[in-house]
Coordinates of C-alpha atoms in Angstrom, one line a residue:
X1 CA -9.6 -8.3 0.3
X2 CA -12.1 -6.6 -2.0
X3 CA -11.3 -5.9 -6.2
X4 CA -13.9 -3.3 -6.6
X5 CA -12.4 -2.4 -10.1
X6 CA -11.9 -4.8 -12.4
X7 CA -8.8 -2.8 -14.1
X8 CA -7.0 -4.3 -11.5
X9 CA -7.5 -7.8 -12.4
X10 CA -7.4 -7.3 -16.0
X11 CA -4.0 -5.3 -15.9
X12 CA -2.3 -7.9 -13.4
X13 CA -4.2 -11.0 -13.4
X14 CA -2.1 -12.2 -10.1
X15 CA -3.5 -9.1 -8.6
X16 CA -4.7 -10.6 -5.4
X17 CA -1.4 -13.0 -4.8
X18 CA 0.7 -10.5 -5.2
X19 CA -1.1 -7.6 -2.5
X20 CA -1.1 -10.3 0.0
X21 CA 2.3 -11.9 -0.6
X22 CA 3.6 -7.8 -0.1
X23 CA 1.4 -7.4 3.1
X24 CA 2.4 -11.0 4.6
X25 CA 6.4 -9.9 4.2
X26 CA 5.8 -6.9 6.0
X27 CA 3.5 -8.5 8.5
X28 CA 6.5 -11.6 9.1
X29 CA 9.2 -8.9 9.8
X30 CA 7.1 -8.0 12.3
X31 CA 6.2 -10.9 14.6
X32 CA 4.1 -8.9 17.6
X33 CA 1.2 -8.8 15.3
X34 CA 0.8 -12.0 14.2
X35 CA -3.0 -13.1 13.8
X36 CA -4.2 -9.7 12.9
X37 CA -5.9 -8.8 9.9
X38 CA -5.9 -6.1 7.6
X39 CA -8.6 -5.2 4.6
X40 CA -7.6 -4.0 1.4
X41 CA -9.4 -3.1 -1.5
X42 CA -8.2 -2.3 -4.7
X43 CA -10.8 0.5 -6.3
X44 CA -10.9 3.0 -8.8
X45 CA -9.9 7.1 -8.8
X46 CA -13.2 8.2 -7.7
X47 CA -13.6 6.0 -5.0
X48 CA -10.0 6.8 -3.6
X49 CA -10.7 10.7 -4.1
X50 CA -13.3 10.1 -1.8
X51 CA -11.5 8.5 1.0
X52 CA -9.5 11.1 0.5
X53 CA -11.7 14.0 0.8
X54 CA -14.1 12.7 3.6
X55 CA -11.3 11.4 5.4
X56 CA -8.5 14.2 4.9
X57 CA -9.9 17.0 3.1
X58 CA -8.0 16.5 0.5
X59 CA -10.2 16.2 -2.7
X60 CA -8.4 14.4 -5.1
X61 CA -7.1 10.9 -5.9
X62 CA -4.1 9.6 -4.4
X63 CA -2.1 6.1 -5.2
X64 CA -2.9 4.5 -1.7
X65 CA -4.5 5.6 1.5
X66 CA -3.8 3.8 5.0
X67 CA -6.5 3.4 7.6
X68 CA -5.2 1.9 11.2
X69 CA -7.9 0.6 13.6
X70 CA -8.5 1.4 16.9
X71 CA -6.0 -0.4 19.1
X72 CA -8.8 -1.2 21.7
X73 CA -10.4 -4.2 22.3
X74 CA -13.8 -2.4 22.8
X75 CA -13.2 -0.4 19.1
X76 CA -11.8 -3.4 17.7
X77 CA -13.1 -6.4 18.7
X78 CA -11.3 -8.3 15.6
X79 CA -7.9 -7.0 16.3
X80 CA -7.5 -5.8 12.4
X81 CA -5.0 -3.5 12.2
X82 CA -6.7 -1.4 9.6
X83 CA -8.0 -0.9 6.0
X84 CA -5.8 0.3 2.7
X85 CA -7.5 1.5 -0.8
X86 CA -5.2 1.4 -3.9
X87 CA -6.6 3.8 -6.9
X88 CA -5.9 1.8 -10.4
X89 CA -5.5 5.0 -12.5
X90 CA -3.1 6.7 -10.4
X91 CA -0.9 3.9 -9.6
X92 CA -1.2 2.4 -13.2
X93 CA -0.1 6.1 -13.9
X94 CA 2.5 6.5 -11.4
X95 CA 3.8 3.0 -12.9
X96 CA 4.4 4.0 -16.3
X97 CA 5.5 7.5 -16.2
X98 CA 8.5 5.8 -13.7
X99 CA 9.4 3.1 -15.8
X100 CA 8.1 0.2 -13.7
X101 CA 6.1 -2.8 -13.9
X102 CA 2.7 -2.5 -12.1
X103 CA 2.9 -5.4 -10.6
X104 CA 6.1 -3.9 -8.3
X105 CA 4.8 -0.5 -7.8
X106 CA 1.3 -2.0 -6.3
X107 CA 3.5 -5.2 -4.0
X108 CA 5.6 -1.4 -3.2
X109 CA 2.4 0.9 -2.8
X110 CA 0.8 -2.3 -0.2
X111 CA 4.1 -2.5 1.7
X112 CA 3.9 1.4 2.1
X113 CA 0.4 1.0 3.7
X114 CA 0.9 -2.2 5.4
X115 CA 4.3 0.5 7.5
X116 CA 1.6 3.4 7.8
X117 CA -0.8 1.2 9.9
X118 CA 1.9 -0.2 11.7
X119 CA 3.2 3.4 12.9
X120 CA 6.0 4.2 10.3
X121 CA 5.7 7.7 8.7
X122 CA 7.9 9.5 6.4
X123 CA 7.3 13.2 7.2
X124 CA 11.1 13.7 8.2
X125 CA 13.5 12.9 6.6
X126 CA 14.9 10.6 9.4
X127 CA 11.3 8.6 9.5
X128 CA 11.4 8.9 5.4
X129 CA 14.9 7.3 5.4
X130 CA 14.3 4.7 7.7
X131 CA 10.8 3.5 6.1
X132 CA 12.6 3.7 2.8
X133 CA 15.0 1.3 4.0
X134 CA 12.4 -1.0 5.5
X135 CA 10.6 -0.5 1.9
X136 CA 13.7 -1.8 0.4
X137 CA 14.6 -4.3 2.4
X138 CA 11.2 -6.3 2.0
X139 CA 10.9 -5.7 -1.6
X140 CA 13.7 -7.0 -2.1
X141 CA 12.7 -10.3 -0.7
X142 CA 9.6 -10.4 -3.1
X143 CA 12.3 -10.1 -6.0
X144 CA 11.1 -6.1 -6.8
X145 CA 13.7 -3.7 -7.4
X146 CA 14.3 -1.0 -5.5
X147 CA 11.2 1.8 -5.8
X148 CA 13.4 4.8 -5.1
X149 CA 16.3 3.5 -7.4
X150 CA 14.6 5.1 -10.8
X151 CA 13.9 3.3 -14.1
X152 CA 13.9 -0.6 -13.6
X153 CA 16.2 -1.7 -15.8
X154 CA 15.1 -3.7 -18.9
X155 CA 12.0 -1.9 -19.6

């Protein structure tokens, strides 16, 4: 894991404990890739725009982007399953005008990465329904509310 802006740290101190508790729970409800790593790094706008840009001609910042690896040995000679960047100002953004905590909305925006590199899409609405679910389910064991339930309450 790589904090490239310090935003991240000074916004949620517990930064780093809480992206790898959120990528763990995905990675135990899904035992057949035990042992394989992932890299994330939590970076600024900029630096997510271009990701974004080089890597899908889009040219603009985005809350998190999902890399998977190559799934052969030769390619991948670690076994990591791939690489996520999180952009601070867009998900400390996307936090505020929604009502939540940044703390959930980054464990949410990690789980959501952690599902892209294992396959799951949301382009249908049966694959956006049944990664939803899988969303909620393992947020809900980290003690985050649901993402797609609006306003947390209490805040």
């Amino acid at each position: 894991m790589e904090i490239e802006d310090e935003a991240w740290t000074a916004a949620a101190p517990d930064a780093e404990a809480l992206v790898w508790r959120a990528a763990q729970a995905v990675l135990d409800a899904h035992e057949d890739i035990e042992g394989r790593g992932i890299v994330i790094l939590l970076t600024d706008d900029d630096s997510v725009q271009a990701l974004n840009r080089d890597f899908r001609q889009k040219d603009k910042p985005t809350n998190v982007l999902s890399f998977p690896s190559a799934q052969d040995p030769i390619g991948n000679p670690e076994g990591q399953i791939g690489d996520i960047a999180l952009a601070y100002g867009v998900c400390a953004r996307e936090a505020a005008e929604q009502g939540k905590l940044l703390s959930h909305h980054l464990q949410h925006l990690v789980a959501h990465g952690v599902l892209h590199l294992l396959g799951y899409d949301h382009e249908g609405d049966d694959e956006a329904e049944a990664m939803e679910a899988l969303e909620r389910e393992i947020l809900a064991g980290l003690d985050v509310p649901d993402p797609y339930a609006g306003d947390e309450e209490g805040r």
